[in-house]
Short mmCIF file of C-alpha atoms and ligand atoms in Angstrom, two decimals:
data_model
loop_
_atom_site.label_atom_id
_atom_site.label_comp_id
_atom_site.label_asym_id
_atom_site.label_seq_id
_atom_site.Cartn_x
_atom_site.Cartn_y
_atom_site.Cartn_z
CA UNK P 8 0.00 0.00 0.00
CA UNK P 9 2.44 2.72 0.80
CA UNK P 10 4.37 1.50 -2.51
CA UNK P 11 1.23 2.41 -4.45
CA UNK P 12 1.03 5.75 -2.52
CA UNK P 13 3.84 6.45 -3.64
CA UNK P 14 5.80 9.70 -3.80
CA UNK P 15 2.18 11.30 -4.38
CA UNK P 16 1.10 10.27 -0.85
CA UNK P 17 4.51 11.53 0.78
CA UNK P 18 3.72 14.87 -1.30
CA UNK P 19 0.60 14.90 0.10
CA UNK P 20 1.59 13.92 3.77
CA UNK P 21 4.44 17.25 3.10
CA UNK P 22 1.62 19.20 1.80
CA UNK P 23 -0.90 19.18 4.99
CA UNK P 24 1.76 19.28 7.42
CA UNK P 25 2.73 22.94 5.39
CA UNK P 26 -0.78 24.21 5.62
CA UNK P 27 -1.28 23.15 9.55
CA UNK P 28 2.07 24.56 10.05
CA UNK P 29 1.25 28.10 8.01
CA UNK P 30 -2.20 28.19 9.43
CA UNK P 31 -0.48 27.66 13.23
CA UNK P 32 1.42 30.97 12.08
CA UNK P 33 -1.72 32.42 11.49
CA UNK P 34 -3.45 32.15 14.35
CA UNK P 35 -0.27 32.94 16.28
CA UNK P 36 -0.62 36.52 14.83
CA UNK P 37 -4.19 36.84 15.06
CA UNK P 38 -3.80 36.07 18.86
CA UNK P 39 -0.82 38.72 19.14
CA UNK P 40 -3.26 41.35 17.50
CA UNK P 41 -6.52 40.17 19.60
CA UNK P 42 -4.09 40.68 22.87
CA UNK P 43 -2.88 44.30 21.40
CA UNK P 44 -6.38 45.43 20.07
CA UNK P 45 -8.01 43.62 23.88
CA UNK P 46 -10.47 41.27 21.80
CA UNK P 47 -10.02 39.00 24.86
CA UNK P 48 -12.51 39.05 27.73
CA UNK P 49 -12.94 36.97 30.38
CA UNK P 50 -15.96 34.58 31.49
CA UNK P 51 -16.73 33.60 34.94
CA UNK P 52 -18.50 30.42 36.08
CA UNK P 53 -20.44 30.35 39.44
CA UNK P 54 -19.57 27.72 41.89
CA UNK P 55 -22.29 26.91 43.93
CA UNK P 56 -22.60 25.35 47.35
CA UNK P 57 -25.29 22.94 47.21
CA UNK P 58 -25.82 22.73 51.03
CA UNK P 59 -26.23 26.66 51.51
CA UNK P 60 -27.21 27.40 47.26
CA UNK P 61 -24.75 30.30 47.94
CA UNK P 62 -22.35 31.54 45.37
CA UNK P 63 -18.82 30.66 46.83
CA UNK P 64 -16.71 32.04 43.99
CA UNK P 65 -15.99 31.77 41.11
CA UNK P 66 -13.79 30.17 37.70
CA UNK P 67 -12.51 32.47 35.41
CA UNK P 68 -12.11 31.58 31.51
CA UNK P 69 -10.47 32.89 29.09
CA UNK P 70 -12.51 34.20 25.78
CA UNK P 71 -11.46 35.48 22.51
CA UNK P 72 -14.10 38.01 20.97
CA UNK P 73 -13.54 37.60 17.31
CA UNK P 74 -13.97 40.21 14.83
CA UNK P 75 -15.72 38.21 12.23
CA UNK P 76 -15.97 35.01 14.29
CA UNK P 77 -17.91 35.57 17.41
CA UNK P 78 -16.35 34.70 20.76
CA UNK P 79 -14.08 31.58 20.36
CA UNK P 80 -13.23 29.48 23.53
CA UNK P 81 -9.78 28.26 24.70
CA UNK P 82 -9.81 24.67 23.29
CA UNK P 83 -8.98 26.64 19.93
CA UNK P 84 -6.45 28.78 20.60
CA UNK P 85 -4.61 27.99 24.35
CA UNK P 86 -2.18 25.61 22.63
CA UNK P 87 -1.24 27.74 20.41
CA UNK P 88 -0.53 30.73 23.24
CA UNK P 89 1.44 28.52 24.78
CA UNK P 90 3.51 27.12 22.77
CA UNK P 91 4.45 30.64 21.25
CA UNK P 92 4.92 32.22 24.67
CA UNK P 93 2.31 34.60 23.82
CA UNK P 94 0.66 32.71 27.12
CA UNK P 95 3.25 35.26 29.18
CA UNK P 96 1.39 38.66 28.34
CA UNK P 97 -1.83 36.91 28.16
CA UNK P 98 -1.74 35.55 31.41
CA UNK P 99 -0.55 38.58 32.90
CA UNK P 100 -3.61 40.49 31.43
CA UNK P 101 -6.18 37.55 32.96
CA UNK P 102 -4.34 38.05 36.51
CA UNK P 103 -5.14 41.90 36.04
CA UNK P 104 -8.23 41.23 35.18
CA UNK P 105 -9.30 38.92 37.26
CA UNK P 106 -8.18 41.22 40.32
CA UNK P 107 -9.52 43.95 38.79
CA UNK P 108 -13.33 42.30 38.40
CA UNK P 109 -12.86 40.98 42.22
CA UNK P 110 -11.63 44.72 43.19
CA UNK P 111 -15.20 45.82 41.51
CA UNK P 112 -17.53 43.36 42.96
CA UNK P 113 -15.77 43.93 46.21
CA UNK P 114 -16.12 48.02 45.63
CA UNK P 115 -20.43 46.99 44.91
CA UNK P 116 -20.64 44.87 47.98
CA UNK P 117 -21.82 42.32 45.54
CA UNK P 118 -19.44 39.55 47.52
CA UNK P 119 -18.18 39.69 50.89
CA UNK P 120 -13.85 39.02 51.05
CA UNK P 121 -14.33 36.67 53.76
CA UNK P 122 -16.86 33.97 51.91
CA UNK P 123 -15.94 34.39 47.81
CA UNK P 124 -12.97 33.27 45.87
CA UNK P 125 -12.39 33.79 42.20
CA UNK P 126 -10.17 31.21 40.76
CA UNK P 127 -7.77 31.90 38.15
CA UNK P 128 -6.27 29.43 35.97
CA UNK P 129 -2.47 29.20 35.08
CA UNK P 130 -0.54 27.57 32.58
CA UNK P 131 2.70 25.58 32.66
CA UNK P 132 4.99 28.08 30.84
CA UNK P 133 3.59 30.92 33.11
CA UNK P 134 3.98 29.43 36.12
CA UNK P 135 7.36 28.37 35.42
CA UNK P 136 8.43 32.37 34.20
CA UNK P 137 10.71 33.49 36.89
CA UNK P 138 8.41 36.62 37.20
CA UNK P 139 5.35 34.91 38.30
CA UNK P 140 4.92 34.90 42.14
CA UNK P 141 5.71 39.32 41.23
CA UNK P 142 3.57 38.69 38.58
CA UNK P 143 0.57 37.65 40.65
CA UNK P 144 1.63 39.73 43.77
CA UNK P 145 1.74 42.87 41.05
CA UNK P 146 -1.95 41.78 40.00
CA UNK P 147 -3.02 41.48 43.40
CA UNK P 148 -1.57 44.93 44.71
CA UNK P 149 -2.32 46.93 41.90
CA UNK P 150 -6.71 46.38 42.60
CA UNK P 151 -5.79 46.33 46.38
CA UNK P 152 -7.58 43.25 47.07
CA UNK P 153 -7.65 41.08 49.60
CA UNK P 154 -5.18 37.89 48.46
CA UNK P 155 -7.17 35.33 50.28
CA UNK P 156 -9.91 35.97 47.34
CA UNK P 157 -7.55 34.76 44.44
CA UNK P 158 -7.18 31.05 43.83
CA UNK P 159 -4.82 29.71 41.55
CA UNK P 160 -5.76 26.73 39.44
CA UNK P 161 -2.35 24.55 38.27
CA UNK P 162 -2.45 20.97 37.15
CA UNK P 163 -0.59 18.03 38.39
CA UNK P 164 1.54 18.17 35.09
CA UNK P 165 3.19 21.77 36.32
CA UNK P 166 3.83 19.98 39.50
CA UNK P 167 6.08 17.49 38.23
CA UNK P 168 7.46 19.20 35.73
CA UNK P 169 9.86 20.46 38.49
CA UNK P 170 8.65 19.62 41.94
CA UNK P 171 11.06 21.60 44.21
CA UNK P 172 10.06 25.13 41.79
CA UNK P 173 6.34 24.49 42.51
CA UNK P 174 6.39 24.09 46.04
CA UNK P 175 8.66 27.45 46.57
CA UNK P 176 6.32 29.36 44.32
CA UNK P 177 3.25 28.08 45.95
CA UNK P 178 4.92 28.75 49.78
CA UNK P 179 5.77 32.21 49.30
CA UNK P 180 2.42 32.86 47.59
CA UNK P 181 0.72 30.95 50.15
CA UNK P 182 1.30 33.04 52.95
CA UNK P 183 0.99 35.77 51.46
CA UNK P 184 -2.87 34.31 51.75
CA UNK P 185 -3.11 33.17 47.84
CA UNK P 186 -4.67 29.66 47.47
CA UNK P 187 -4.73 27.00 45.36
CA UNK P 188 -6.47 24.76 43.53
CA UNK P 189 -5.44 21.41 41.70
CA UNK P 190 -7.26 21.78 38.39
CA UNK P 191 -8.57 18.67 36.65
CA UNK P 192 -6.91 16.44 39.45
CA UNK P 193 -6.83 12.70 38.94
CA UNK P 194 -6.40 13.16 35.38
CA UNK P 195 -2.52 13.80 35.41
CA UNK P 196 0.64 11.52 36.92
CA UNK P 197 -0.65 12.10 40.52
CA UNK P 198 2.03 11.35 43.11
CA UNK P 199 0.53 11.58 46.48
CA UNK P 200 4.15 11.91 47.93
CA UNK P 201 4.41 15.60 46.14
CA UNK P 202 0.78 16.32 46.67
CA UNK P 203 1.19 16.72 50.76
CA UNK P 204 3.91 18.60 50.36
CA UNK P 205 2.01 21.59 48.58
CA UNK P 206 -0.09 24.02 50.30
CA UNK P 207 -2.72 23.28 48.47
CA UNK P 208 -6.41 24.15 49.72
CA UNK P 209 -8.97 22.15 46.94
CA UNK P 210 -8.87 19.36 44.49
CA UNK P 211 -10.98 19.58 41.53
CA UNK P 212 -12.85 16.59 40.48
CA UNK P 213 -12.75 16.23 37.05
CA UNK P 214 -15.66 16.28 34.91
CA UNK P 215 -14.49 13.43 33.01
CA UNK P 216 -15.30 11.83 35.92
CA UNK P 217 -18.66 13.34 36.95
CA UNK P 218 -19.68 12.88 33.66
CA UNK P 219 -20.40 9.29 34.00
CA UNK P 220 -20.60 8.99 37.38
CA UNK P 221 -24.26 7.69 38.46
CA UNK P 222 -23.59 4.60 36.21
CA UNK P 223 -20.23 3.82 36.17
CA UNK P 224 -18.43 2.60 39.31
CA UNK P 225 -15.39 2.96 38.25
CA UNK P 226 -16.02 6.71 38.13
CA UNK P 227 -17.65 6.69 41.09
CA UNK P 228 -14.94 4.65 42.81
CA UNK P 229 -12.19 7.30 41.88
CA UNK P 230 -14.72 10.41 42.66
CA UNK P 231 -14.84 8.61 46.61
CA UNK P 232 -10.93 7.86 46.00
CA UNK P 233 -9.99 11.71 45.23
CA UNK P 234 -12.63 12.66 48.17
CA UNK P 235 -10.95 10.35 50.62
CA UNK P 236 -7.59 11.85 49.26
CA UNK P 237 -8.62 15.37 49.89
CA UNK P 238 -10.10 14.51 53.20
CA UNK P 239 -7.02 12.95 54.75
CA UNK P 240 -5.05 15.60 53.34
CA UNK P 241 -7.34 18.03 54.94
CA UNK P 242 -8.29 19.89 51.21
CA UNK P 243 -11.40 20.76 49.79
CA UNK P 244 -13.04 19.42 47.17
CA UNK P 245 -15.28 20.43 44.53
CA UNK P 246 -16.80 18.57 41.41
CA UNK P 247 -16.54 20.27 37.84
CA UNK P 248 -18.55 19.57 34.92
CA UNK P 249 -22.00 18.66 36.69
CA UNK P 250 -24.60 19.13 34.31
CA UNK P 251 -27.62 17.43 35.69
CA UNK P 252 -29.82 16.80 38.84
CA UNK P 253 -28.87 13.08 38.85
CA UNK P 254 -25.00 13.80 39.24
CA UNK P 255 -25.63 16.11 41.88
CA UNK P 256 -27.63 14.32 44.31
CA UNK P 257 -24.75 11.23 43.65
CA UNK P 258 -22.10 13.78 44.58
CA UNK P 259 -24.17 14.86 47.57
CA UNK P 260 -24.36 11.41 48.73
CA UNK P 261 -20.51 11.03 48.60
CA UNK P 262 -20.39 13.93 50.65
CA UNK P 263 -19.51 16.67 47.58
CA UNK P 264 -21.59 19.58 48.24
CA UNK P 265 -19.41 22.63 45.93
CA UNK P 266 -19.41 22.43 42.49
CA UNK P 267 -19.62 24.01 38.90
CA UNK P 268 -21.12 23.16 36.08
CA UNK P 269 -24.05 24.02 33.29
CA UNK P 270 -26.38 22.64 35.79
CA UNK P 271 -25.88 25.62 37.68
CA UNK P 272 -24.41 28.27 34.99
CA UNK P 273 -22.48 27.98 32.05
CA UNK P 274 -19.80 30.42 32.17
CA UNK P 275 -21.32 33.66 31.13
CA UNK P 276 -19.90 37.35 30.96
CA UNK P 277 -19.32 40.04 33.61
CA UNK P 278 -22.59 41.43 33.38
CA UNK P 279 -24.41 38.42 33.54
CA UNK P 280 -22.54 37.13 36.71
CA UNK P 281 -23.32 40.16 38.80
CA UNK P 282 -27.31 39.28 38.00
CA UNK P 283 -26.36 36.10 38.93
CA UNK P 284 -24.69 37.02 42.38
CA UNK P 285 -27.67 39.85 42.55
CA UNK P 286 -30.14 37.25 42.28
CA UNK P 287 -28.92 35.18 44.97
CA UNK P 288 -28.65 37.75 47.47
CA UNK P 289 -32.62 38.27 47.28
CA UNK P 290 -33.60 34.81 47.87
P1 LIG Q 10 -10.69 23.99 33.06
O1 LIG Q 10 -9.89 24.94 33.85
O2 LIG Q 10 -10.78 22.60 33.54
O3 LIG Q 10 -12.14 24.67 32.96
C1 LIG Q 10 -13.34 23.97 32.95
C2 LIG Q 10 -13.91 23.85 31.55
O4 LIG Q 10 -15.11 23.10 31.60
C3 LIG Q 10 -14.28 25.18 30.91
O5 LIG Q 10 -14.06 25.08 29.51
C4 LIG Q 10 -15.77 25.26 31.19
O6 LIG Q 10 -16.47 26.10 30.31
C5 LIG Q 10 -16.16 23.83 31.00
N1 LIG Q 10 -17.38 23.47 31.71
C6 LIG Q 10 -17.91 24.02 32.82
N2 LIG Q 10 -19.04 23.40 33.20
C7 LIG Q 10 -19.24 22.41 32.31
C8 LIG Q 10 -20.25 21.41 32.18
O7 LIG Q 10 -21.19 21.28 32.97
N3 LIG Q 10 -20.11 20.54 31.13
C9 LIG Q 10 -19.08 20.63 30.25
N4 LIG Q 10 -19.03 19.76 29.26
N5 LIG Q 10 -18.11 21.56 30.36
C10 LIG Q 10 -18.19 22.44 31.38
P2 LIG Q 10 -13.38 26.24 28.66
O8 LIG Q 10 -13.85 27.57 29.15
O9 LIG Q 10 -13.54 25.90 27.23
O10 LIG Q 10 -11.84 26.13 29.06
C11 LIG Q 10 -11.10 24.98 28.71
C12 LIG Q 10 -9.76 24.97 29.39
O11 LIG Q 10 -8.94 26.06 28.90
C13 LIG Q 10 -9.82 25.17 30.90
O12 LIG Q 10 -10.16 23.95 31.53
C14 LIG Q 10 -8.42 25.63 31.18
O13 LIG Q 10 -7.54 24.53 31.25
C15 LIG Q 10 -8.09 26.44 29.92
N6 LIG Q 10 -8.27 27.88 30.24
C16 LIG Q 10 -9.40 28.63 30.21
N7 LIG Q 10 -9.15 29.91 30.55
C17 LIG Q 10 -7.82 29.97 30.80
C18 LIG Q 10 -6.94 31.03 31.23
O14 LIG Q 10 -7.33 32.18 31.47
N8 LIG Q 10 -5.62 30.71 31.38
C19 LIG Q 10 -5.16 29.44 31.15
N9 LIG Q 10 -3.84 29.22 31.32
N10 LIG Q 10 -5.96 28.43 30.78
C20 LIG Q 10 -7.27 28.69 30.61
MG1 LIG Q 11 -9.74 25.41 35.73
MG1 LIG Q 12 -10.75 21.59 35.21
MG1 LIG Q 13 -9.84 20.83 31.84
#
């Protein structure tokens, strides 16, 4: 078969790697324009406390509001920031932001310091700039606002991509009051050795495997795994990805009363959240 293919197939194979590898240039300067002319915006996505139905904080997500395309999400484009670097201003801009929508909501009385926390996530290569912990500290000073209401998401794969980097980072900005959260956890090379060592306040439960959980034990069985996990290690926990009634009340039964999901609210724009807080606050 690849005889018959021939120098026509290789050709080919040549050709389409040339046209992903153009239009990955393409979209590398369409993101360094969208970050120049501020096409990006952030979304926030309530998380809810099931117990209490308050609003406990907060994820924010990136957006890209496309001239001609609408507002693109981060599966199409975070790669690409990343691997070009362009992640470094952008994630600067999402700390700003970020502590610049908490400084707002804080300024409204909309949330109260002491029972909201927006979460924030990071990427590998930003975490990993020397400038980071200044970085955050900068984003934090600049709205004056309190640091206990930032929480930093990072993944288990920024953990071991140098262990003894992550757990200086995460000390200093720990007591300076910053938190953290372990973003999609049970999904990367989980060590539970490294994992006490971090001062790390919640694990997120993926929603790959929420998703499935009120029929599949194995999901189930890892959902009470990462709960006992958290538990021992004295963490919080919240579930991501719950979309319907069902999941819910399962989580609730394994003792997982915070989570986010489309159940609750998609992630939806400033404006939007504040009706959402606003809403709350009446009931
Ligand atoms: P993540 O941090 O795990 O965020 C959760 C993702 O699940 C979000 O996708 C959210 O919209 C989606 N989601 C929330 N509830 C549900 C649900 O009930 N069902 C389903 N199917 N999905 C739900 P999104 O916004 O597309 O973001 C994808 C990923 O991109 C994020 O995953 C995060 O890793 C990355 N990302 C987003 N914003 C930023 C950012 O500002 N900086 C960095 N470094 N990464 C970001
Ligand atoms: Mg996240
Ligand atoms: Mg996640
Ligand atoms: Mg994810």
């Amino acid at each position: 078969r690849v005889k018959e293919l021939g120098r026509n197939g290789i050709a080919f194979f040549e050709q389409s790697m040339q046209v992903a590898a153009s239009e990955r240039l393409a979209i590398e300067s369409e993101l360094r324009r969208a970050l120049l002319k501020k096409q990006f915006v952030l979304h926030y996505q309530p998380q809810i406390n099931h117990r209490t139905q308050a609003i406990e904080g907060a994820e924010a997500l990136l957006r890209w509001q496309h001239p001609h395309k609408g507002t693109i999400g981060p599966a199409a484009f975070m790669d690409v920031l990343e691997e070009s670097g362009l992640i470094l201003p952008a994630g600067k801009w999402v700390l700003l932001s970020a502590c610049s929508f908490l400084s707002r909501l804080l300024q409204a009385n909309a949330i109260d310091a002491n029972c909201f926390s927006l979460s924030v996530n990071i990427s590998p290569r930003q975490f990993r700039q020397a400038s980071f912990v200044d970085d955050v500290l900068h984003a934090i000073a600049t709205y004056a606002i309190p640091p206990q209401c930032i929480k930093l998401e990072i993944t288990e794969g920024i953990v071991i991509q140098d262990v003894a980097d992550t757990i200086d980072k995460m000390n200093v900005l720990r007591e300076r009051g910053v938190h953290f959260a372990i973003d999609d956890f049970g999904t990367g090379y989980s060590s539970l050795s490294y994992l006490k060592q971090l001062p790390v306040d919640v694990l997120k439960i993926d929603q790959s495997f929420v998703r499935d959980c009120t029929h599949n034990p194995n999901d189930a069985e890892i959902i009470r795994a990462i709960i006992a996990i958290a538990s021992s290690l004295r963490m919080d926990f919240i579930a991501e990805g719950v979309e319907t009634s069902e999941q819910l009340a399962f989580l609730h039964e394994l003792g997982c009363d915070h989570y986010q999901g489309y159940l609750f609210s998609p992630p939806v724009d400033e404006h939007a959240f504040c009706l959402l807080l606003n809403s709350r606050q009446h009931d």
